[in-house]
Amino acid sequence: MEITSGGTAGPRLADHLAVLDNNVYGRLPDAPRVRVLAEAFVGAGWRARASSWTSYEVEHEWACIELVESSPDERLFSGVVDPSRVDELGAVLAGLGLRYSIELWSDDRTSILRDLAG
């Protein structure tokens, strides 16, 4: 699957979530390159687009995250997720065979609401 700066087809983030600031941050240790990750998300029905030379944005109706190559052996992500579906984000990552840690932050970013790992 070729992912261009224009992106691939798939669902877009719901309007009521698109106005939120980032509320989810995470790590993907030992994950493949972000291009490979983005292609895996597309295979799972997500929309993806290249957002820079070293990052990809992937989105669904309930989440939009930026995948970043932080080092040769770790990928980071940040973005917006419907707080009621943060467990589903973990399930998607696990379904893609990824180890992960996720932090869901409050709207004012003063406290962590949920901390997940898998």
PDB file of N, CA and C in Angstrom, residues 27-101:
ATOM      1  N   ARG A  27       4.483   5.102  23.846  1.00  0.00           N
ATOM      2  CA  ARG A  27       5.724   4.528  23.327  1.00  0.00           C
ATOM      3  C   ARG A  27       5.415   3.186  22.701  1.00  0.00           C
ATOM      4  N   LEU A  28       6.179   2.862  21.654  1.00  0.00           N
ATOM      5  CA  LEU A  28       6.087   1.567  20.987  1.00  0.00           C
ATOM      6  C   LEU A  28       7.505   1.006  20.892  1.00  0.00           C
ATOM      7  N   PRO A  29       7.987   0.371  21.974  1.00  0.00           N
ATOM      8  CA  PRO A  29       9.356  -0.157  21.943  1.00  0.00           C
ATOM      9  C   PRO A  29       9.501  -1.289  20.931  1.00  0.00           C
ATOM     10  N   ASP A  30      10.649  -1.324  20.289  1.00  0.00           N
ATOM     11  CA  ASP A  30      10.978  -2.389  19.330  1.00  0.00           C
ATOM     12  C   ASP A  30       9.986  -2.482  18.176  1.00  0.00           C
ATOM     13  N   ALA A  31       9.333  -1.384  17.853  1.00  0.00           N
ATOM     14  CA  ALA A  31       8.354  -1.374  16.756  1.00  0.00           C
ATOM     15  C   ALA A  31       9.077  -1.195  15.419  1.00  0.00           C
ATOM     16  N   PRO A  32       8.439  -1.627  14.338  1.00  0.00           N
ATOM     17  CA  PRO A  32       9.032  -1.395  13.012  1.00  0.00           C
ATOM     18  C   PRO A  32       9.024   0.096  12.665  1.00  0.00           C
ATOM     19  N   ARG A  33       9.615   0.433  11.545  1.00  0.00           N
ATOM     20  CA  ARG A  33       9.652   1.825  11.078  1.00  0.00           C
ATOM     21  C   ARG A  33       8.235   2.376  10.979  1.00  0.00           C
ATOM     22  N   VAL A  34       8.100   3.709  11.113  1.00  0.00           N
ATOM     23  CA  VAL A  34       6.760   4.297  11.141  1.00  0.00           C
ATOM     24  C   VAL A  34       6.002   4.087   9.832  1.00  0.00           C
ATOM     25  N   ARG A  35       6.687   4.023   8.727  1.00  0.00           N
ATOM     26  CA  ARG A  35       5.996   3.744   7.463  1.00  0.00           C
ATOM     27  C   ARG A  35       5.330   2.366   7.516  1.00  0.00           C
ATOM     28  N   VAL A  36       6.037   1.379   8.036  1.00  0.00           N
ATOM     29  CA  VAL A  36       5.490   0.028   8.174  1.00  0.00           C
ATOM     30  C   VAL A  36       4.317   0.042   9.162  1.00  0.00           C
ATOM     31  N   LEU A  37       4.456   0.796  10.253  1.00  0.00           N
ATOM     32  CA  LEU A  37       3.363   0.922  11.218  1.00  0.00           C
ATOM     33  C   LEU A  37       2.133   1.540  10.566  1.00  0.00           C
ATOM     34  N   ALA A  38       2.334   2.616   9.816  1.00  0.00           N
ATOM     35  CA  ALA A  38       1.212   3.278   9.150  1.00  0.00           C
ATOM     36  C   ALA A  38       0.515   2.323   8.185  1.00  0.00           C
ATOM     37  N   GLU A  39       1.288   1.548   7.449  1.00  0.00           N
ATOM     38  CA  GLU A  39       0.700   0.575   6.529  1.00  0.00           C
ATOM     39  C   GLU A  39      -0.098  -0.485   7.278  1.00  0.00           C
ATOM     40  N   ALA A  40       0.377  -0.876   8.465  1.00  0.00           N
ATOM     41  CA  ALA A  40      -0.363  -1.853   9.280  1.00  0.00           C
ATOM     42  C   ALA A  40      -1.698  -1.255   9.746  1.00  0.00           C
ATOM     43  N   PHE A  41      -1.693   0.013  10.131  1.00  0.00           N
ATOM     44  CA  PHE A  41      -2.944   0.670  10.524  1.00  0.00           C
ATOM     45  C   PHE A  41      -3.906   0.724   9.348  1.00  0.00           C
ATOM     46  N   VAL A  42      -3.410   1.040   8.161  1.00  0.00           N
ATOM     47  CA  VAL A  42      -4.264   1.073   6.968  1.00  0.00           C
ATOM     48  C   VAL A  42      -4.881  -0.305   6.738  1.00  0.00           C
ATOM     49  N   GLY A  43      -4.078  -1.345   6.908  1.00  0.00           N
ATOM     50  CA  GLY A  43      -4.597  -2.706   6.766  1.00  0.00           C
ATOM     51  C   GLY A  43      -5.684  -3.036   7.771  1.00  0.00           C
ATOM     52  N   ALA A  44      -5.685  -2.312   8.911  1.00  0.00           N
ATOM     53  CA  ALA A  44      -6.704  -2.509   9.943  1.00  0.00           C
ATOM     54  C   ALA A  44      -7.887  -1.555   9.766  1.00  0.00           C
ATOM     55  N   GLY A  45      -7.924  -0.829   8.621  1.00  0.00           N
ATOM     56  CA  GLY A  45      -9.071   0.030   8.325  1.00  0.00           C
ATOM     57  C   GLY A  45      -8.916   1.486   8.713  1.00  0.00           C
ATOM     58  N   TRP A  46      -7.719   1.913   9.085  1.00  0.00           N
ATOM     59  CA  TRP A  46      -7.475   3.297   9.458  1.00  0.00           C
ATOM     60  C   TRP A  46      -7.044   4.107   8.234  1.00  0.00           C
ATOM     61  N   ARG A  47      -7.144   5.424   8.349  1.00  0.00           N
ATOM     62  CA  ARG A  47      -6.640   6.370   7.356  1.00  0.00           C
ATOM     63  C   ARG A  47      -5.211   6.711   7.766  1.00  0.00           C
ATOM     64  N   ALA A  48      -4.317   6.935   6.806  1.00  0.00           N
ATOM     65  CA  ALA A  48      -2.937   7.311   7.124  1.00  0.00           C
ATOM     66  C   ALA A  48      -2.412   8.300   6.090  1.00  0.00           C
ATOM     67  N   ARG A  49      -1.479   9.138   6.554  1.00  0.00           N
ATOM     68  CA  ARG A  49      -0.806  10.062   5.637  1.00  0.00           C
ATOM     69  C   ARG A  49       0.576  10.357   6.191  1.00  0.00           C
ATOM     70  N   ALA A  50       1.513  10.578   5.286  1.00  0.00           N
ATOM     71  CA  ALA A  50       2.848  11.009   5.692  1.00  0.00           C
ATOM     72  C   ALA A  50       2.731  12.463   6.125  1.00  0.00           C
ATOM     73  N   SER A  51       3.227  12.783   7.331  1.00  0.00           N
ATOM     74  CA  SER A  51       3.161  14.160   7.814  1.00  0.00           C
ATOM     75  C   SER A  51       4.539  14.825   7.836  1.00  0.00           C
ATOM     76  N   SER A  52       5.593  14.030   7.685  1.00  0.00           N
ATOM     77  CA  SER A  52       6.954  14.533   7.526  1.00  0.00           C
ATOM     78  C   SER A  52       7.808  13.376   7.025  1.00  0.00           C
ATOM     79  N   TRP A  53       9.101  13.590   6.913  1.00  0.00           N
ATOM     80  CA  TRP A  53       9.995  12.520   6.468  1.00  0.00           C
ATOM     81  C   TRP A  53      10.043  11.379   7.460  1.00  0.00           C
ATOM     82  N   THR A  54       9.803  11.674   8.733  1.00  0.00           N
ATOM     83  CA  THR A  54       9.963  10.655   9.780  1.00  0.00           C
ATOM     84  C   THR A  54       8.715  10.456  10.624  1.00  0.00           C
ATOM     85  N   SER A  55       7.561  10.877  10.136  1.00  0.00           N
ATOM     86  CA  SER A  55       6.342  10.677  10.918  1.00  0.00           C
ATOM     87  C   SER A  55       5.134  10.467  10.004  1.00  0.00           C
ATOM     88  N   TYR A  56       4.167   9.763  10.557  1.00  0.00           N
ATOM     89  CA  TYR A  56       2.908   9.480   9.865  1.00  0.00           C
ATOM     90  C   TYR A  56       1.768   9.735  10.817  1.00  0.00           C
ATOM     91  N   GLU A  57       0.676  10.257  10.280  1.00  0.00           N
ATOM     92  CA  GLU A  57      -0.542  10.446  11.050  1.00  0.00           C
ATOM     93  C   GLU A  57      -1.508   9.332  10.652  1.00  0.00           C
ATOM     94  N   VAL A  58      -2.063   8.663  11.666  1.00  0.00           N
ATOM     95  CA  VAL A  58      -3.073   7.634  11.418  1.00  0.00           C
ATOM     96  C   VAL A  58      -4.330   8.038  12.171  1.00  0.00           C
ATOM     97  N   GLU A  59      -5.480   7.802  11.550  1.00  0.00           N
ATOM     98  CA  GLU A  59      -6.711   8.220  12.216  1.00  0.00           C
ATOM     99  C   GLU A  59      -7.873   7.288  11.924  1.00  0.00           C
ATOM    100  N   HIS A  60      -8.806   7.344  12.843  1.00  0.00           N
ATOM    101  CA  HIS A  60     -10.070   6.623  12.772  1.00  0.00           C
ATOM    102  C   HIS A  60     -11.110   7.590  13.310  1.00  0.00           C
ATOM    103  N   GLU A  61     -12.365   7.209  13.380  1.00  0.00           N
ATOM    104  CA  GLU A  61     -13.391   8.122  13.885  1.00  0.00           C
ATOM    105  C   GLU A  61     -13.161   8.525  15.335  1.00  0.00           C
ATOM    106  N   TRP A  62     -12.462   7.693  16.094  1.00  0.00           N
ATOM    107  CA  TRP A  62     -12.317   7.918  17.531  1.00  0.00           C
ATOM    108  C   TRP A  62     -10.890   8.194  17.978  1.00  0.00           C
ATOM    109  N   ALA A  63      -9.934   8.267  17.050  1.00  0.00           N
ATOM    110  CA  ALA A  63      -8.541   8.552  17.408  1.00  0.00           C
ATOM    111  C   ALA A  63      -7.779   9.102  16.216  1.00  0.00           C
ATOM    112  N   CYS A  64      -6.809   9.966  16.512  1.00  0.00           N
ATOM    113  CA  CYS A  64      -5.881  10.468  15.499  1.00  0.00           C
ATOM    114  C   CYS A  64      -4.537  10.615  16.201  1.00  0.00           C
ATOM    115  N   ILE A  65      -3.567   9.817  15.778  1.00  0.00           N
ATOM    116  CA  ILE A  65      -2.256   9.859  16.431  1.00  0.00           C
ATOM    117  C   ILE A  65      -1.143  10.050  15.403  1.00  0.00           C
ATOM    118  N   GLU A  66      -0.107  10.710  15.847  1.00  0.00           N
ATOM    119  CA  GLU A  66       1.095  10.952  15.056  1.00  0.00           C
ATOM    120  C   GLU A  66       2.147   9.941  15.488  1.00  0.00           C
ATOM    121  N   LEU A  67       2.622   9.122  14.566  1.00  0.00           N
ATOM    122  CA  LEU A  67       3.667   8.136  14.824  1.00  0.00           C
ATOM    123  C   LEU A  67       5.006   8.762  14.460  1.00  0.00           C
ATOM    124  N   VAL A  68       5.959   8.743  15.395  1.00  0.00           N
ATOM    125  CA  VAL A  68       7.244   9.414  15.199  1.00  0.00           C
ATOM    126  C   VAL A  68       8.385   8.444  15.464  1.00  0.00           C
ATOM    127  N   GLU A  69       9.400   8.484  14.610  1.00  0.00           N
ATOM    128  CA  GLU A  69      10.605   7.678  14.835  1.00  0.00           C
ATOM    129  C   GLU A  69      11.534   8.455  15.765  1.00  0.00           C
ATOM    130  N   SER A  70      11.545   8.066  17.032  1.00  0.00           N
ATOM    131  CA  SER A  70      12.352   8.792  18.021  1.00  0.00           C
ATOM    132  C   SER A  70      13.775   8.260  18.113  1.00  0.00           C
ATOM    133  N   SER A  71      13.950   6.981  17.820  1.00  0.00           N
ATOM    134  CA  SER A  71      15.271   6.354  17.847  1.00  0.00           C
ATOM    135  C   SER A  71      15.195   5.090  16.994  1.00  0.00           C
ATOM    136  N   PRO A  72      16.328   4.441  16.742  1.00  0.00           N
ATOM    137  CA  PRO A  72      16.293   3.233  15.914  1.00  0.00           C
ATOM    138  C   PRO A  72      15.438   2.100  16.490  1.00  0.00           C
ATOM    139  N   ASP A  73      15.251   2.073  17.804  1.00  0.00           N
ATOM    140  CA  ASP A  73      14.523   0.943  18.395  1.00  0.00           C
ATOM    141  C   ASP A  73      13.244   1.344  19.134  1.00  0.00           C
ATOM    142  N   GLU A  74      12.784   2.566  18.946  1.00  0.00           N
ATOM    143  CA  GLU A  74      11.562   2.990  19.642  1.00  0.00           C
ATOM    144  C   GLU A  74      10.804   4.000  18.805  1.00  0.00           C
ATOM    145  N   ARG A  75       9.488   3.898  18.850  1.00  0.00           N
ATOM    146  CA  ARG A  75       8.613   4.860  18.196  1.00  0.00           C
ATOM    147  C   ARG A  75       7.757   5.500  19.275  1.00  0.00           C
ATOM    148  N   LEU A  76       7.441   6.769  19.099  1.00  0.00           N
ATOM    149  CA  LEU A  76       6.566   7.497  20.004  1.00  0.00           C
ATOM    150  C   LEU A  76       5.301   7.883  19.256  1.00  0.00           C
ATOM    151  N   PHE A  77       4.237   8.168  20.000  1.00  0.00           N
ATOM    152  CA  PHE A  77       3.041   8.710  19.375  1.00  0.00           C
ATOM    153  C   PHE A  77       2.369   9.685  20.316  1.00  0.00           C
ATOM    154  N   SER A  78       1.601  10.589  19.728  1.00  0.00           N
ATOM    155  CA  SER A  78       0.782  11.528  20.484  1.00  0.00           C
ATOM    156  C   SER A  78      -0.406  11.887  19.622  1.00  0.00           C
ATOM    157  N   GLY A  79      -1.451  12.357  20.271  1.00  0.00           N
ATOM    158  CA  GLY A  79      -2.625  12.749  19.522  1.00  0.00           C
ATOM    159  C   GLY A  79      -3.863  12.807  20.378  1.00  0.00           C
ATOM    160  N   VAL A  80      -4.980  12.550  19.731  1.00  0.00           N
ATOM    161  CA  VAL A  80      -6.295  12.633  20.379  1.00  0.00           C
ATOM    162  C   VAL A  80      -6.967  11.274  20.299  1.00  0.00           C
ATOM    163  N   VAL A  81      -7.562  10.865  21.404  1.00  0.00           N
ATOM    164  CA  VAL A  81      -8.369   9.652  21.425  1.00  0.00           C
ATOM    165  C   VAL A  81      -9.630   9.940  22.238  1.00  0.00           C
ATOM    166  N   ASP A  82     -10.745   9.380  21.833  1.00  0.00           N
ATOM    167  CA  ASP A  82     -11.958   9.446  22.637  1.00  0.00           C
ATOM    168  C   ASP A  82     -11.627   8.748  23.954  1.00  0.00           C
ATOM    169  N   PRO A  83     -11.683   9.447  25.091  1.00  0.00           N
ATOM    170  CA  PRO A  83     -11.277   8.842  26.361  1.00  0.00           C
ATOM    171  C   PRO A  83     -11.991   7.525  26.685  1.00  0.00           C
ATOM    172  N   SER A  84     -13.218   7.374  26.212  1.00  0.00           N
ATOM    173  CA  SER A  84     -13.954   6.136  26.484  1.00  0.00           C
ATOM    174  C   SER A  84     -13.447   4.964  25.651  1.00  0.00           C
ATOM    175  N   ARG A  85     -12.539   5.243  24.692  1.00  0.00           N
ATOM    176  CA  ARG A  85     -12.056   4.185  23.809  1.00  0.00           C
ATOM    177  C   ARG A  85     -10.542   3.963  23.885  1.00  0.00           C
ATOM    178  N   VAL A  86      -9.912   4.464  24.942  1.00  0.00           N
ATOM    179  CA  VAL A  86      -8.471   4.296  25.074  1.00  0.00           C
ATOM    180  C   VAL A  86      -8.088   2.816  25.174  1.00  0.00           C
ATOM    181  N   ASP A  87      -8.940   2.003  25.801  1.00  0.00           N
ATOM    182  CA  ASP A  87      -8.671   0.561  25.849  1.00  0.00           C
ATOM    183  C   ASP A  87      -8.698  -0.042  24.445  1.00  0.00           C
ATOM    184  N   GLU A  88      -9.564   0.492  23.598  1.00  0.00           N
ATOM    185  CA  GLU A  88      -9.644   0.016  22.218  1.00  0.00           C
ATOM    186  C   GLU A  88      -8.358   0.342  21.456  1.00  0.00           C
ATOM    187  N   LEU A  89      -7.766   1.501  21.745  1.00  0.00           N
ATOM    188  CA  LEU A  89      -6.478   1.835  21.133  1.00  0.00           C
ATOM    189  C   LEU A  89      -5.431   0.799  21.537  1.00  0.00           C
ATOM    190  N   GLY A  90      -5.414   0.434  22.813  1.00  0.00           N
ATOM    191  CA  GLY A  90      -4.509  -0.619  23.265  1.00  0.00           C
ATOM    192  C   GLY A  90      -4.764  -1.930  22.545  1.00  0.00           C
ATOM    193  N   ALA A  91      -6.032  -2.263  22.337  1.00  0.00           N
ATOM    194  CA  ALA A  91      -6.389  -3.503  21.644  1.00  0.00           C
ATOM    195  C   ALA A  91      -5.925  -3.470  20.191  1.00  0.00           C
ATOM    196  N   VAL A  92      -6.033  -2.312  19.535  1.00  0.00           N
ATOM    197  CA  VAL A  92      -5.566  -2.184  18.149  1.00  0.00           C
ATOM    198  C   VAL A  92      -4.055  -2.405  18.100  1.00  0.00           C
ATOM    199  N   LEU A  93      -3.330  -1.745  19.013  1.00  0.00           N
ATOM    200  CA  LEU A  93      -1.868  -1.905  19.034  1.00  0.00           C
ATOM    201  C   LEU A  93      -1.480  -3.357  19.298  1.00  0.00           C
ATOM    202  N   ALA A  94      -2.148  -3.993  20.251  1.00  0.00           N
ATOM    203  CA  ALA A  94      -1.871  -5.402  20.536  1.00  0.00           C
ATOM    204  C   ALA A  94      -2.210  -6.272  19.331  1.00  0.00           C
ATOM    205  N   GLY A  95      -3.320  -5.955  18.657  1.00  0.00           N
ATOM    206  CA  GLY A  95      -3.712  -6.703  17.465  1.00  0.00           C
ATOM    207  C   GLY A  95      -2.710  -6.580  16.331  1.00  0.00           C
ATOM    208  N   LEU A  96      -1.940  -5.494  16.329  1.00  0.00           N
ATOM    209  CA  LEU A  96      -0.894  -5.311  15.325  1.00  0.00           C
ATOM    210  C   LEU A  96       0.426  -5.937  15.778  1.00  0.00           C
ATOM    211  N   GLY A  97       0.378  -6.605  16.932  1.00  0.00           N
ATOM    212  CA  GLY A  97       1.566  -7.289  17.439  1.00  0.00           C
ATOM    213  C   GLY A  97       2.580  -6.367  18.088  1.00  0.00           C
ATOM    214  N   LEU A  98       2.126  -5.215  18.585  1.00  0.00           N
ATOM    215  CA  LEU A  98       3.024  -4.222  19.157  1.00  0.00           C
ATOM    216  C   LEU A  98       3.002  -4.231  20.678  1.00  0.00           C
ATOM    217  N   ARG A  99       4.171  -4.021  21.276  1.00  0.00           N
ATOM    218  CA  ARG A  99       4.236  -3.697  22.705  1.00  0.00           C
ATOM    219  C   ARG A  99       3.995  -2.200  22.802  1.00  0.00           C
ATOM    220  N   TYR A 100       3.359  -1.750  23.884  1.00  0.00           N
ATOM    221  CA  TYR A 100       3.010  -0.336  23.978  1.00  0.00           C
ATOM    222  C   TYR A 100       2.899   0.118  25.424  1.00  0.00           C
ATOM    223  N   SER A 101       3.025   1.419  25.605  1.00  0.00           N
ATOM    224  CA  SER A 101       2.598   2.083  26.837  1.00  0.00           C
ATOM    225  C   SER A 101       1.822   3.314  26.399  1.00  0.00           C
TER     226      SER A 101
END
